[in-house]
Amino acid sequence: MDLLPEGLNKGIAIIGIVWCLVKCENKESRYEIQEVVRKGSYGVVVSAVDTHTGKKVTIKKINNVLEHVTRILREIKLLRLLRHPDIVEIKHILLPPCPREFKDIYVVFELMECDLQHVIKANGSLSPEHYQFFLYQLLQGNVFHLDLKPKNILANAFCKLKLCDFGQQHCMLDFFFWRG
């Protein structure tokens, strides 16, 4: 007879899988939070400084992880598997020290200052050259994304674009991808 609630079983399973997939750190000792970047349906995103390297990072806090176990695990597995220059990179996963406290997780990504939606809104209207440059980057990467929209395309200060939010994605064999 299973004495643990279904959600807790899933939570313990995801902790074990995540520990195997990524290097986990203690967020209190490693990262200095700078500012809130945005708030989303799954939690909050902040910019921070990695005190070990001095580099800026983005930390995404995912609230109530047990409600979205499948999606979160799928996204973490895909991002760790893909390791592509045009896909945002996971640096670390921060978990609570005790599995009984498992409610939220923190995913540390490389810093991308904003998303393409913000770039378009902030500049009012972009030139045809901007759109051409952005499309060139997206097509050059040969990455298939099922939920491609400006909000899921991140940009840094040099207008380098990277894709994010792979929670809806599924692994596909190479022959399903179109290559030019």
mmCIF file with all atom_site columns, C-alpha atoms in Angstrom:
data_model
loop_
_atom_site.group_PDB
_atom_site.id
_atom_site.type_symbol
_atom_site.label_atom_id
_atom_site.label_alt_id
_atom_site.label_comp_id
_atom_site.label_asym_id
_atom_site.label_entity_id
_atom_site.label_seq_id
_atom_site.pdbx_PDB_ins_code
_atom_site.Cartn_x
_atom_site.Cartn_y
_atom_site.Cartn_z
_atom_site.occupancy
_atom_site.B_iso_or_equiv
_atom_site.pdbx_formal_charge
_atom_site.auth_seq_id
_atom_site.auth_comp_id
_atom_site.auth_asym_id
_atom_site.auth_atom_id
_atom_site.pdbx_PDB_model_num
ATOM 1   C CA . MET A 1 1   ? 0.000  0.000  0.000   1.00 0.00 ? 1   MET A CA 1
ATOM 2   C CA . ASP A 1 2   ? 1.362  3.395  -1.003  1.00 0.00 ? 2   ASP A CA 1
ATOM 3   C CA . LEU A 1 3   ? 1.224  5.866  1.893   1.00 0.00 ? 3   LEU A CA 1
ATOM 4   C CA . LEU A 1 4   ? 2.395  8.888  -0.097  1.00 0.00 ? 4   LEU A CA 1
ATOM 5   C CA . PRO A 1 5   ? -0.007 11.063 -2.102  1.00 0.00 ? 5   PRO A CA 1
ATOM 6   C CA . GLU A 1 6   ? 0.280  10.729 -5.895  1.00 0.00 ? 6   GLU A CA 1
ATOM 7   C CA . GLY A 1 7   ? 1.744  14.250 -6.259  1.00 0.00 ? 7   GLY A CA 1
ATOM 8   C CA . LEU A 1 8   ? 4.456  13.539 -3.698  1.00 0.00 ? 8   LEU A CA 1
ATOM 9   C CA . ASN A 1 9   ? 5.441  10.330 -5.499  1.00 0.00 ? 9   ASN A CA 1
ATOM 10  C CA . LYS A 1 10  ? 5.811  12.315 -8.729  1.00 0.00 ? 10  LYS A CA 1
ATOM 11  C CA . GLY A 1 11  ? 7.772  14.965 -6.863  1.00 0.00 ? 11  GLY A CA 1
ATOM 12  C CA . ILE A 1 12  ? 10.207 12.434 -5.446  1.00 0.00 ? 12  ILE A CA 1
ATOM 13  C CA . ALA A 1 13  ? 10.573 10.840 -8.886  1.00 0.00 ? 13  ALA A CA 1
ATOM 14  C CA . ILE A 1 14  ? 11.320 14.157 -10.562 1.00 0.00 ? 14  ILE A CA 1
ATOM 15  C CA . ILE A 1 15  ? 13.869 15.058 -7.869  1.00 0.00 ? 15  ILE A CA 1
ATOM 16  C CA . GLY A 1 16  ? 15.741 11.834 -8.565  1.00 0.00 ? 16  GLY A CA 1
ATOM 17  C CA . ILE A 1 17  ? 15.645 12.343 -12.319 1.00 0.00 ? 17  ILE A CA 1
ATOM 18  C CA . VAL A 1 18  ? 16.679 15.998 -12.118 1.00 0.00 ? 18  VAL A CA 1
ATOM 19  C CA . TRP A 1 19  ? 19.580 15.158 -9.791  1.00 0.00 ? 19  TRP A CA 1
ATOM 20  C CA . CYS A 1 20  ? 20.802 12.683 -12.420 1.00 0.00 ? 20  CYS A CA 1
ATOM 21  C CA . LEU A 1 21  ? 20.419 15.175 -15.276 1.00 0.00 ? 21  LEU A CA 1
ATOM 22  C CA . VAL A 1 22  ? 22.032 18.308 -13.911 1.00 0.00 ? 22  VAL A CA 1
ATOM 23  C CA . LYS A 1 23  ? 24.467 19.649 -11.386 1.00 0.00 ? 23  LYS A CA 1
ATOM 24  C CA . CYS A 1 24  ? 22.533 21.112 -8.464  1.00 0.00 ? 24  CYS A CA 1
ATOM 25  C CA . GLU A 1 25  ? 23.692 24.003 -6.347  1.00 0.00 ? 25  GLU A CA 1
ATOM 26  C CA . ASN A 1 26  ? 22.647 25.877 -3.236  1.00 0.00 ? 26  ASN A CA 1
ATOM 27  C CA . LYS A 1 27  ? 21.163 29.144 -4.530  1.00 0.00 ? 27  LYS A CA 1
ATOM 28  C CA . GLU A 1 28  ? 21.723 31.093 -1.320  1.00 0.00 ? 28  GLU A CA 1
ATOM 29  C CA . SER A 1 29  ? 25.493 30.698 -1.486  1.00 0.00 ? 29  SER A CA 1
ATOM 30  C CA . ARG A 1 30  ? 26.057 31.017 -5.217  1.00 0.00 ? 30  ARG A CA 1
ATOM 31  C CA . TYR A 1 31  ? 23.719 33.605 -6.761  1.00 0.00 ? 31  TYR A CA 1
ATOM 32  C CA . GLU A 1 32  ? 23.068 37.261 -5.962  1.00 0.00 ? 32  GLU A CA 1
ATOM 33  C CA . ILE A 1 33  ? 19.655 38.344 -7.232  1.00 0.00 ? 33  ILE A CA 1
ATOM 34  C CA . GLN A 1 34  ? 19.737 41.627 -9.188  1.00 0.00 ? 34  GLN A CA 1
ATOM 35  C CA . GLU A 1 35  ? 16.186 42.339 -10.387 1.00 0.00 ? 35  GLU A CA 1
ATOM 36  C CA . VAL A 1 36  ? 12.898 40.811 -11.446 1.00 0.00 ? 36  VAL A CA 1
ATOM 37  C CA . VAL A 1 37  ? 12.854 40.419 -15.230 1.00 0.00 ? 37  VAL A CA 1
ATOM 38  C CA . ARG A 1 38  ? 9.280  39.165 -15.703 1.00 0.00 ? 38  ARG A CA 1
ATOM 39  C CA . LYS A 1 39  ? 6.506  37.198 -14.082 1.00 0.00 ? 39  LYS A CA 1
ATOM 40  C CA . GLY A 1 40  ? 4.814  34.345 -15.892 1.00 0.00 ? 40  GLY A CA 1
ATOM 41  C CA . SER A 1 41  ? 2.203  31.694 -15.351 1.00 0.00 ? 41  SER A CA 1
ATOM 42  C CA . TYR A 1 42  ? 4.748  29.264 -13.870 1.00 0.00 ? 42  TYR A CA 1
ATOM 43  C CA . GLY A 1 43  ? 6.626  31.695 -11.646 1.00 0.00 ? 43  GLY A CA 1
ATOM 44  C CA . VAL A 1 44  ? 9.054  34.570 -11.712 1.00 0.00 ? 44  VAL A CA 1
ATOM 45  C CA . VAL A 1 45  ? 12.249 35.207 -13.689 1.00 0.00 ? 45  VAL A CA 1
ATOM 46  C CA . VAL A 1 46  ? 15.106 37.234 -12.192 1.00 0.00 ? 46  VAL A CA 1
ATOM 47  C CA . SER A 1 47  ? 18.554 38.287 -13.299 1.00 0.00 ? 47  SER A CA 1
ATOM 48  C CA . ALA A 1 48  ? 21.398 37.387 -10.955 1.00 0.00 ? 48  ALA A CA 1
ATOM 49  C CA . VAL A 1 49  ? 25.172 37.226 -10.698 1.00 0.00 ? 49  VAL A CA 1
ATOM 50  C CA . ASP A 1 50  ? 26.947 33.902 -10.272 1.00 0.00 ? 50  ASP A CA 1
ATOM 51  C CA . THR A 1 51  ? 29.344 34.659 -7.413  1.00 0.00 ? 51  THR A CA 1
ATOM 52  C CA . HIS A 1 52  ? 31.629 31.784 -8.464  1.00 0.00 ? 52  HIS A CA 1
ATOM 53  C CA . THR A 1 53  ? 32.179 33.061 -12.014 1.00 0.00 ? 53  THR A CA 1
ATOM 54  C CA . GLY A 1 54  ? 31.098 36.706 -11.869 1.00 0.00 ? 54  GLY A CA 1
ATOM 55  C CA . LYS A 1 55  ? 28.823 36.141 -14.892 1.00 0.00 ? 55  LYS A CA 1
ATOM 56  C CA . LYS A 1 56  ? 25.232 37.300 -15.131 1.00 0.00 ? 56  LYS A CA 1
ATOM 57  C CA . VAL A 1 57  ? 22.564 34.604 -15.329 1.00 0.00 ? 57  VAL A CA 1
ATOM 58  C CA . THR A 1 58  ? 18.798 34.316 -15.426 1.00 0.00 ? 58  THR A CA 1
ATOM 59  C CA . ILE A 1 59  ? 16.997 32.305 -12.757 1.00 0.00 ? 59  ILE A CA 1
ATOM 60  C CA . LYS A 1 60  ? 13.490 31.022 -13.431 1.00 0.00 ? 60  LYS A CA 1
ATOM 61  C CA . LYS A 1 61  ? 11.543 30.033 -10.328 1.00 0.00 ? 61  LYS A CA 1
ATOM 62  C CA . ILE A 1 62  ? 8.934  27.405 -11.195 1.00 0.00 ? 62  ILE A CA 1
ATOM 63  C CA . ASN A 1 63  ? 6.144  27.429 -8.613  1.00 0.00 ? 63  ASN A CA 1
ATOM 64  C CA . ASN A 1 64  ? 4.142  24.353 -7.621  1.00 0.00 ? 64  ASN A CA 1
ATOM 65  C CA . VAL A 1 65  ? 6.323  22.029 -9.666  1.00 0.00 ? 65  VAL A CA 1
ATOM 66  C CA . LEU A 1 66  ? 4.136  19.031 -8.847  1.00 0.00 ? 66  LEU A CA 1
ATOM 67  C CA . GLU A 1 67  ? 1.271  20.504 -10.887 1.00 0.00 ? 67  GLU A CA 1
ATOM 68  C CA . HIS A 1 68  ? 3.411  20.572 -14.039 1.00 0.00 ? 68  HIS A CA 1
ATOM 69  C CA . VAL A 1 69  ? 5.740  17.594 -13.560 1.00 0.00 ? 69  VAL A CA 1
ATOM 70  C CA . THR A 1 70  ? 5.516  16.171 -17.080 1.00 0.00 ? 70  THR A CA 1
ATOM 71  C CA . ARG A 1 71  ? 5.995  19.504 -18.846 1.00 0.00 ? 71  ARG A CA 1
ATOM 72  C CA . ILE A 1 72  ? 8.883  20.609 -16.630 1.00 0.00 ? 72  ILE A CA 1
ATOM 73  C CA . LEU A 1 73  ? 10.708 17.300 -16.839 1.00 0.00 ? 73  LEU A CA 1
ATOM 74  C CA . ARG A 1 74  ? 10.254 17.210 -20.626 1.00 0.00 ? 74  ARG A CA 1
ATOM 75  C CA . GLU A 1 75  ? 11.677 20.723 -20.976 1.00 0.00 ? 75  GLU A CA 1
ATOM 76  C CA . ILE A 1 76  ? 14.673 20.045 -18.711 1.00 0.00 ? 76  ILE A CA 1
ATOM 77  C CA . LYS A 1 77  ? 15.488 16.782 -20.483 1.00 0.00 ? 77  LYS A CA 1
ATOM 78  C CA . LEU A 1 78  ? 15.251 18.369 -23.935 1.00 0.00 ? 78  LEU A CA 1
ATOM 79  C CA . LEU A 1 79  ? 17.342 21.410 -23.025 1.00 0.00 ? 79  LEU A CA 1
ATOM 80  C CA . ARG A 1 80  ? 20.056 19.188 -21.550 1.00 0.00 ? 80  ARG A CA 1
ATOM 81  C CA . LEU A 1 81  ? 19.931 16.875 -24.572 1.00 0.00 ? 81  LEU A CA 1
ATOM 82  C CA . LEU A 1 82  ? 19.910 19.521 -27.308 1.00 0.00 ? 82  LEU A CA 1
ATOM 83  C CA . ARG A 1 83  ? 22.879 21.710 -26.274 1.00 0.00 ? 83  ARG A CA 1
ATOM 84  C CA . HIS A 1 84  ? 22.597 23.925 -29.354 1.00 0.00 ? 84  HIS A CA 1
ATOM 85  C CA . PRO A 1 85  ? 24.054 27.438 -29.821 1.00 0.00 ? 85  PRO A CA 1
ATOM 86  C CA . ASP A 1 86  ? 20.590 28.749 -30.790 1.00 0.00 ? 86  ASP A CA 1
ATOM 87  C CA . ILE A 1 87  ? 18.816 27.297 -27.744 1.00 0.00 ? 87  ILE A CA 1
ATOM 88  C CA . VAL A 1 88  ? 19.059 28.840 -24.286 1.00 0.00 ? 88  VAL A CA 1
ATOM 89  C CA . GLU A 1 89  ? 21.451 26.854 -22.072 1.00 0.00 ? 89  GLU A CA 1
ATOM 90  C CA . ILE A 1 90  ? 20.637 25.495 -18.618 1.00 0.00 ? 90  ILE A CA 1
ATOM 91  C CA . LYS A 1 91  ? 23.509 26.185 -16.234 1.00 0.00 ? 91  LYS A CA 1
ATOM 92  C CA . HIS A 1 92  ? 22.121 24.637 -13.031 1.00 0.00 ? 92  HIS A CA 1
ATOM 93  C CA . ILE A 1 93  ? 18.978 23.365 -11.353 1.00 0.00 ? 93  ILE A CA 1
ATOM 94  C CA . LEU A 1 94  ? 18.441 24.457 -7.767  1.00 0.00 ? 94  LEU A CA 1
ATOM 95  C CA . LEU A 1 95  ? 16.416 22.112 -5.578  1.00 0.00 ? 95  LEU A CA 1
ATOM 96  C CA . PRO A 1 96  ? 15.426 22.316 -1.931  1.00 0.00 ? 96  PRO A CA 1
ATOM 97  C CA . PRO A 1 97  ? 17.840 20.478 0.378   1.00 0.00 ? 97  PRO A CA 1
ATOM 98  C CA . CYS A 1 98  ? 15.051 18.264 1.724   1.00 0.00 ? 98  CYS A CA 1
ATOM 99  C CA . PRO A 1 99  ? 12.676 16.291 -0.553  1.00 0.00 ? 99  PRO A CA 1
ATOM 100 C CA . ARG A 1 100 ? 9.818  16.968 1.882   1.00 0.00 ? 100 ARG A CA 1
ATOM 101 C CA . GLU A 1 101 ? 10.135 20.686 1.054   1.00 0.00 ? 101 GLU A CA 1
ATOM 102 C CA . PHE A 1 102 ? 9.902  20.008 -2.676  1.00 0.00 ? 102 PHE A CA 1
ATOM 103 C CA . LYS A 1 103 ? 7.446  22.554 -4.040  1.00 0.00 ? 103 LYS A CA 1
ATOM 104 C CA . ASP A 1 104 ? 9.413  24.949 -6.236  1.00 0.00 ? 104 ASP A CA 1
ATOM 105 C CA . ILE A 1 105 ? 12.569 24.601 -8.305  1.00 0.00 ? 105 ILE A CA 1
ATOM 106 C CA . TYR A 1 106 ? 14.924 27.211 -9.691  1.00 0.00 ? 106 TYR A CA 1
ATOM 107 C CA . VAL A 1 107 ? 16.383 26.785 -13.173 1.00 0.00 ? 107 VAL A CA 1
ATOM 108 C CA . VAL A 1 108 ? 19.518 28.822 -13.904 1.00 0.00 ? 108 VAL A CA 1
ATOM 109 C CA . PHE A 1 109 ? 19.996 29.828 -17.546 1.00 0.00 ? 109 PHE A CA 1
ATOM 110 C CA . GLU A 1 110 ? 22.544 31.873 -19.423 1.00 0.00 ? 110 GLU A CA 1
ATOM 111 C CA . LEU A 1 111 ? 21.517 35.539 -19.425 1.00 0.00 ? 111 LEU A CA 1
ATOM 112 C CA . MET A 1 112 ? 19.376 36.735 -22.297 1.00 0.00 ? 112 MET A CA 1
ATOM 113 C CA . GLU A 1 113 ? 18.261 40.293 -21.586 1.00 0.00 ? 113 GLU A CA 1
ATOM 114 C CA . CYS A 1 114 ? 14.745 40.144 -23.062 1.00 0.00 ? 114 CYS A CA 1
ATOM 115 C CA . ASP A 1 115 ? 12.440 38.360 -25.456 1.00 0.00 ? 115 ASP A CA 1
ATOM 116 C CA . LEU A 1 116 ? 11.639 39.321 -29.041 1.00 0.00 ? 116 LEU A CA 1
ATOM 117 C CA . GLN A 1 117 ? 8.158  40.475 -28.028 1.00 0.00 ? 117 GLN A CA 1
ATOM 118 C CA . HIS A 1 118 ? 9.768  43.083 -25.747 1.00 0.00 ? 118 HIS A CA 1
ATOM 119 C CA . VAL A 1 119 ? 12.180 44.180 -28.522 1.00 0.00 ? 119 VAL A CA 1
ATOM 120 C CA . ILE A 1 120 ? 9.308  44.695 -30.960 1.00 0.00 ? 120 ILE A CA 1
ATOM 121 C CA . LYS A 1 121 ? 7.164  46.612 -28.440 1.00 0.00 ? 121 LYS A CA 1
ATOM 122 C CA . ALA A 1 122 ? 10.046 48.760 -27.153 1.00 0.00 ? 122 ALA A CA 1
ATOM 123 C CA . ASN A 1 123 ? 11.089 49.878 -30.624 1.00 0.00 ? 123 ASN A CA 1
ATOM 124 C CA . GLY A 1 124 ? 7.584  50.412 -31.988 1.00 0.00 ? 124 GLY A CA 1
ATOM 125 C CA . SER A 1 125 ? 8.323  49.333 -35.516 1.00 0.00 ? 125 SER A CA 1
ATOM 126 C CA . LEU A 1 126 ? 11.380 47.400 -36.627 1.00 0.00 ? 126 LEU A CA 1
ATOM 127 C CA . SER A 1 127 ? 12.976 47.889 -40.010 1.00 0.00 ? 127 SER A CA 1
ATOM 128 C CA . PRO A 1 128 ? 12.754 45.204 -42.706 1.00 0.00 ? 128 PRO A CA 1
ATOM 129 C CA . GLU A 1 129 ? 16.487 44.647 -42.142 1.00 0.00 ? 129 GLU A CA 1
ATOM 130 C CA . HIS A 1 130 ? 15.845 43.811 -38.470 1.00 0.00 ? 130 HIS A CA 1
ATOM 131 C CA . TYR A 1 131 ? 13.191 41.261 -39.407 1.00 0.00 ? 131 TYR A CA 1
ATOM 132 C CA . GLN A 1 132 ? 15.466 39.802 -42.067 1.00 0.00 ? 132 GLN A CA 1
ATOM 133 C CA . PHE A 1 133 ? 18.325 39.514 -39.541 1.00 0.00 ? 133 PHE A CA 1
ATOM 134 C CA . PHE A 1 134 ? 16.080 37.838 -36.959 1.00 0.00 ? 134 PHE A CA 1
ATOM 135 C CA . LEU A 1 135 ? 14.578 35.410 -39.497 1.00 0.00 ? 135 LEU A CA 1
ATOM 136 C CA . TYR A 1 136 ? 18.029 34.551 -40.792 1.00 0.00 ? 136 TYR A CA 1
ATOM 137 C CA . GLN A 1 137 ? 19.149 33.608 -37.268 1.00 0.00 ? 137 GLN A CA 1
ATOM 138 C CA . LEU A 1 138 ? 16.044 31.509 -36.619 1.00 0.00 ? 138 LEU A CA 1
ATOM 139 C CA . LEU A 1 139 ? 16.249 29.610 -39.904 1.00 0.00 ? 139 LEU A CA 1
ATOM 140 C CA . GLN A 1 140 ? 20.028 29.153 -39.742 1.00 0.00 ? 140 GLN A CA 1
ATOM 141 C CA . GLY A 1 141 ? 19.733 27.184 -36.489 1.00 0.00 ? 141 GLY A CA 1
ATOM 142 C CA . ASN A 1 142 ? 17.704 24.327 -38.043 1.00 0.00 ? 142 ASN A CA 1
ATOM 143 C CA . VAL A 1 143 ? 15.751 23.979 -34.778 1.00 0.00 ? 143 VAL A CA 1
ATOM 144 C CA . PHE A 1 144 ? 12.131 22.797 -34.855 1.00 0.00 ? 144 PHE A CA 1
ATOM 145 C CA . HIS A 1 145 ? 9.944  24.456 -32.180 1.00 0.00 ? 145 HIS A CA 1
ATOM 146 C CA . LEU A 1 146 ? 6.233  23.669 -31.773 1.00 0.00 ? 146 LEU A CA 1
ATOM 147 C CA . ASP A 1 147 ? 5.337  26.909 -29.979 1.00 0.00 ? 147 ASP A CA 1
ATOM 148 C CA . LEU A 1 148 ? 7.402  29.522 -31.804 1.00 0.00 ? 148 LEU A CA 1
ATOM 149 C CA . LYS A 1 149 ? 6.296  33.062 -30.969 1.00 0.00 ? 149 LYS A CA 1
ATOM 150 C CA . PRO A 1 150 ? 8.133  36.283 -30.018 1.00 0.00 ? 150 PRO A CA 1
ATOM 151 C CA . LYS A 1 151 ? 7.734  35.506 -26.306 1.00 0.00 ? 151 LYS A CA 1
ATOM 152 C CA . ASN A 1 152 ? 9.696  32.227 -26.760 1.00 0.00 ? 152 ASN A CA 1
ATOM 153 C CA . ILE A 1 153 ? 12.564 33.861 -28.643 1.00 0.00 ? 153 ILE A CA 1
ATOM 154 C CA . LEU A 1 154 ? 15.108 35.459 -26.322 1.00 0.00 ? 154 LEU A CA 1
ATOM 155 C CA . ALA A 1 155 ? 17.535 38.208 -27.317 1.00 0.00 ? 155 ALA A CA 1
ATOM 156 C CA . ASN A 1 156 ? 20.731 39.492 -25.759 1.00 0.00 ? 156 ASN A CA 1
ATOM 157 C CA . ALA A 1 157 ? 22.326 42.953 -25.978 1.00 0.00 ? 157 ALA A CA 1
ATOM 158 C CA . PHE A 1 158 ? 23.960 42.012 -29.312 1.00 0.00 ? 158 PHE A CA 1
ATOM 159 C CA . CYS A 1 159 ? 20.615 40.913 -30.871 1.00 0.00 ? 159 CYS A CA 1
ATOM 160 C CA . LYS A 1 160 ? 21.662 37.260 -30.730 1.00 0.00 ? 160 LYS A CA 1
ATOM 161 C CA . LEU A 1 161 ? 18.488 35.174 -30.624 1.00 0.00 ? 161 LEU A CA 1
ATOM 162 C CA . LYS A 1 162 ? 17.956 31.918 -28.741 1.00 0.00 ? 162 LYS A CA 1
ATOM 163 C CA . LEU A 1 163 ? 14.872 29.761 -28.400 1.00 0.00 ? 163 LEU A CA 1
ATOM 164 C CA . CYS A 1 164 ? 13.328 28.893 -25.039 1.00 0.00 ? 164 CYS A CA 1
ATOM 165 C CA . ASP A 1 165 ? 10.235 27.237 -23.561 1.00 0.00 ? 165 ASP A CA 1
ATOM 166 C CA . PHE A 1 166 ? 10.463 23.682 -24.817 1.00 0.00 ? 166 PHE A CA 1
ATOM 167 C CA . GLY A 1 167 ? 7.805  22.277 -22.476 1.00 0.00 ? 167 GLY A CA 1
ATOM 168 C CA . GLN A 1 168 ? 5.458  21.449 -25.363 1.00 0.00 ? 168 GLN A CA 1
ATOM 169 C CA . GLN A 1 169 ? 8.160  19.717 -27.410 1.00 0.00 ? 169 GLN A CA 1
ATOM 170 C CA . HIS A 1 170 ? 8.704  16.015 -27.941 1.00 0.00 ? 170 HIS A CA 1
ATOM 171 C CA . CYS A 1 171 ? 11.846 14.239 -29.119 1.00 0.00 ? 171 CYS A CA 1
ATOM 172 C CA . MET A 1 172 ? 11.721 13.450 -32.812 1.00 0.00 ? 172 MET A CA 1
ATOM 173 C CA . LEU A 1 173 ? 13.995 11.445 -35.031 1.00 0.00 ? 173 LEU A CA 1
ATOM 174 C CA . ASP A 1 174 ? 16.363 13.308 -37.341 1.00 0.00 ? 174 ASP A CA 1
ATOM 175 C CA . PHE A 1 175 ? 14.426 12.441 -40.479 1.00 0.00 ? 175 PHE A CA 1
ATOM 176 C CA . PHE A 1 176 ? 11.442 14.492 -39.298 1.00 0.00 ? 176 PHE A CA 1
ATOM 177 C CA . PHE A 1 177 ? 13.508 17.672 -39.434 1.00 0.00 ? 177 PHE A CA 1
ATOM 178 C CA . TRP A 1 178 ? 13.674 19.509 -42.719 1.00 0.00 ? 178 TRP A CA 1
ATOM 179 C CA . ARG A 1 179 ? 17.194 20.443 -43.695 1.00 0.00 ? 179 ARG A CA 1
ATOM 180 C CA . GLY A 1 180 ? 17.851 22.943 -46.478 1.00 0.00 ? 180 GLY A CA 1
#
